[in-house]
Amino acid sequence: MLLNGHEYDVQHEGVGPVDAAIKAITTAIKKEDKVDFKLTEFNVEIPTTGSDATVEATMVLQDEYGTQVVEKGTSPDIIVASIEAFEKGYNELAYQRSKKGGE
């Protein structure tokens, strides 16, 4: 995975592929950034029907200061939708922290 111009070879086990992917990404992020955050909620919905249905993943992330963000990702693939939601959430937490004068 590429993060801030650095390549990381990260692997993680999880309860399933989404859990493993999020844990691996979190491991890489924590090597680059010392922000402490956690995933507090994760929800998946399939708002459409049929073989071309799109998955909507919603994640709530919270940093060490209690700031919470809610982000969504959409894709026909649950893993891609989940990673998109996680990436958006982490980026929003980083943005909120930078507005507060954090590192």
Short mmCIF file of C-alpha atoms in Angstrom, two decimals:
data_model
loop_
_atom_site.label_atom_id
_atom_site.label_comp_id
_atom_site.label_asym_id
_atom_site.label_seq_id
_atom_site.Cartn_x
_atom_site.Cartn_y
_atom_site.Cartn_z
CA MET A 1 0.00 0.00 0.00
CA LEU A 2 1.20 3.51 -0.79
CA LEU A 3 0.79 6.13 1.94
CA ASN A 4 2.30 9.64 1.80
CA GLY A 5 4.79 8.47 -0.81
CA HIS A 6 5.96 5.50 1.26
CA GLU A 7 5.20 1.93 0.32
CA TYR A 8 4.12 -0.47 3.05
CA ASP A 9 3.74 -4.22 2.87
CA VAL A 10 1.05 -4.78 5.47
CA GLN A 11 -1.00 -7.86 6.20
CA HIS A 12 -3.45 -8.58 8.94
CA GLU A 13 -5.88 -11.26 9.97
CA GLY A 14 -9.44 -10.39 10.79
CA VAL A 15 -12.90 -11.76 11.28
CA GLY A 16 -13.40 -11.42 7.52
CA PRO A 17 -11.86 -9.65 4.53
CA VAL A 18 -13.18 -6.20 5.45
CA ASP A 19 -11.88 -6.48 9.03
CA ALA A 20 -8.50 -7.72 7.80
CA ALA A 21 -8.21 -4.91 5.22
CA ILE A 22 -9.12 -2.18 7.73
CA LYS A 23 -6.67 -3.56 10.30
CA ALA A 24 -3.89 -3.69 7.70
CA ILE A 25 -4.56 -0.12 6.57
CA THR A 26 -4.68 1.05 10.20
CA THR A 27 -1.29 -0.60 10.83
CA ALA A 28 0.24 1.35 7.93
CA ILE A 29 -1.39 4.62 8.98
CA LYS A 30 -0.07 4.31 12.52
CA LYS A 31 3.47 3.92 11.15
CA GLU A 32 3.08 7.29 9.38
CA ASP A 33 0.81 9.21 11.68
CA LYS A 34 0.67 9.17 15.45
CA VAL A 35 -3.02 10.07 15.64
CA ASP A 36 -5.00 7.68 17.79
CA PHE A 37 -8.34 6.77 16.26
CA LYS A 38 -10.77 3.90 16.25
CA LEU A 39 -13.64 2.62 14.20
CA THR A 40 -16.71 2.90 16.44
CA GLU A 41 -19.51 1.91 14.04
CA PHE A 42 -19.73 0.03 10.76
CA ASN A 43 -22.91 -0.53 8.78
CA VAL A 44 -23.55 -2.00 5.34
CA GLU A 45 -26.70 -1.50 3.31
CA ILE A 46 -27.69 -2.58 -0.16
CA PRO A 47 -30.16 0.13 -1.21
CA THR A 48 -30.82 -1.32 -4.68
CA THR A 49 -31.71 -4.79 -5.87
CA GLY A 50 -30.57 -7.00 -8.68
CA SER A 51 -27.28 -8.41 -9.84
CA ASP A 52 -25.81 -4.91 -10.27
CA ALA A 53 -26.73 -3.75 -6.74
CA THR A 54 -24.45 -1.24 -5.08
CA VAL A 55 -23.23 -1.65 -1.51
CA GLU A 56 -23.23 1.38 0.77
CA ALA A 57 -20.79 1.13 3.68
CA THR A 58 -21.03 3.67 6.50
CA MET A 59 -18.29 4.07 9.09
CA VAL A 60 -17.97 6.21 12.19
CA LEU A 61 -14.40 6.96 13.26
CA GLN A 62 -13.38 8.74 16.46
CA ASP A 63 -10.04 10.26 17.39
CA GLU A 64 -8.39 10.55 20.79
CA TYR A 65 -10.07 13.95 21.37
CA GLY A 66 -13.58 12.57 20.85
CA THR A 67 -14.04 14.04 17.38
CA GLN A 68 -16.32 11.77 15.38
CA VAL A 69 -16.80 11.63 11.64
CA VAL A 70 -19.31 9.66 9.60
CA GLU A 71 -18.38 8.72 6.04
CA LYS A 72 -19.85 6.51 3.34
CA GLY A 73 -18.38 4.50 0.52
CA THR A 74 -20.28 2.95 -2.37
CA SER A 75 -19.31 0.21 -4.77
CA PRO A 76 -20.66 -3.07 -6.11
CA ASP A 77 -17.90 -4.66 -3.96
CA ILE A 78 -18.32 -4.58 -0.17
CA ILE A 79 -14.55 -4.48 0.43
CA VAL A 80 -14.04 -1.53 -1.92
CA ALA A 81 -17.02 0.35 -0.42
CA SER A 82 -15.70 -0.26 3.10
CA ILE A 83 -12.17 0.86 2.31
CA GLU A 84 -13.54 3.97 0.60
CA ALA A 85 -15.60 4.86 3.69
CA PHE A 86 -12.61 4.23 5.96
CA GLU A 87 -10.28 6.33 3.80
CA LYS A 88 -12.75 9.23 3.71
CA GLY A 89 -13.23 8.99 7.47
CA TYR A 90 -9.53 8.96 8.25
CA ASN A 91 -8.89 11.88 5.88
CA GLU A 92 -11.69 13.88 7.49
CA LEU A 93 -10.28 13.21 10.98
CA ALA A 94 -6.85 14.36 9.77
CA TYR A 95 -8.42 17.49 8.28
CA GLN A 96 -10.34 18.27 11.49
CA ARG A 97 -7.16 17.81 13.50
CA SER A 98 -5.22 20.17 11.21
CA LYS A 99 -7.94 22.82 11.65
CA LYS A 100 -7.48 22.55 15.42
CA GLY A 101 -3.73 23.03 15.08
CA GLY A 102 -2.80 19.40 15.67
CA GLU A 103 0.12 17.65 14.05
#
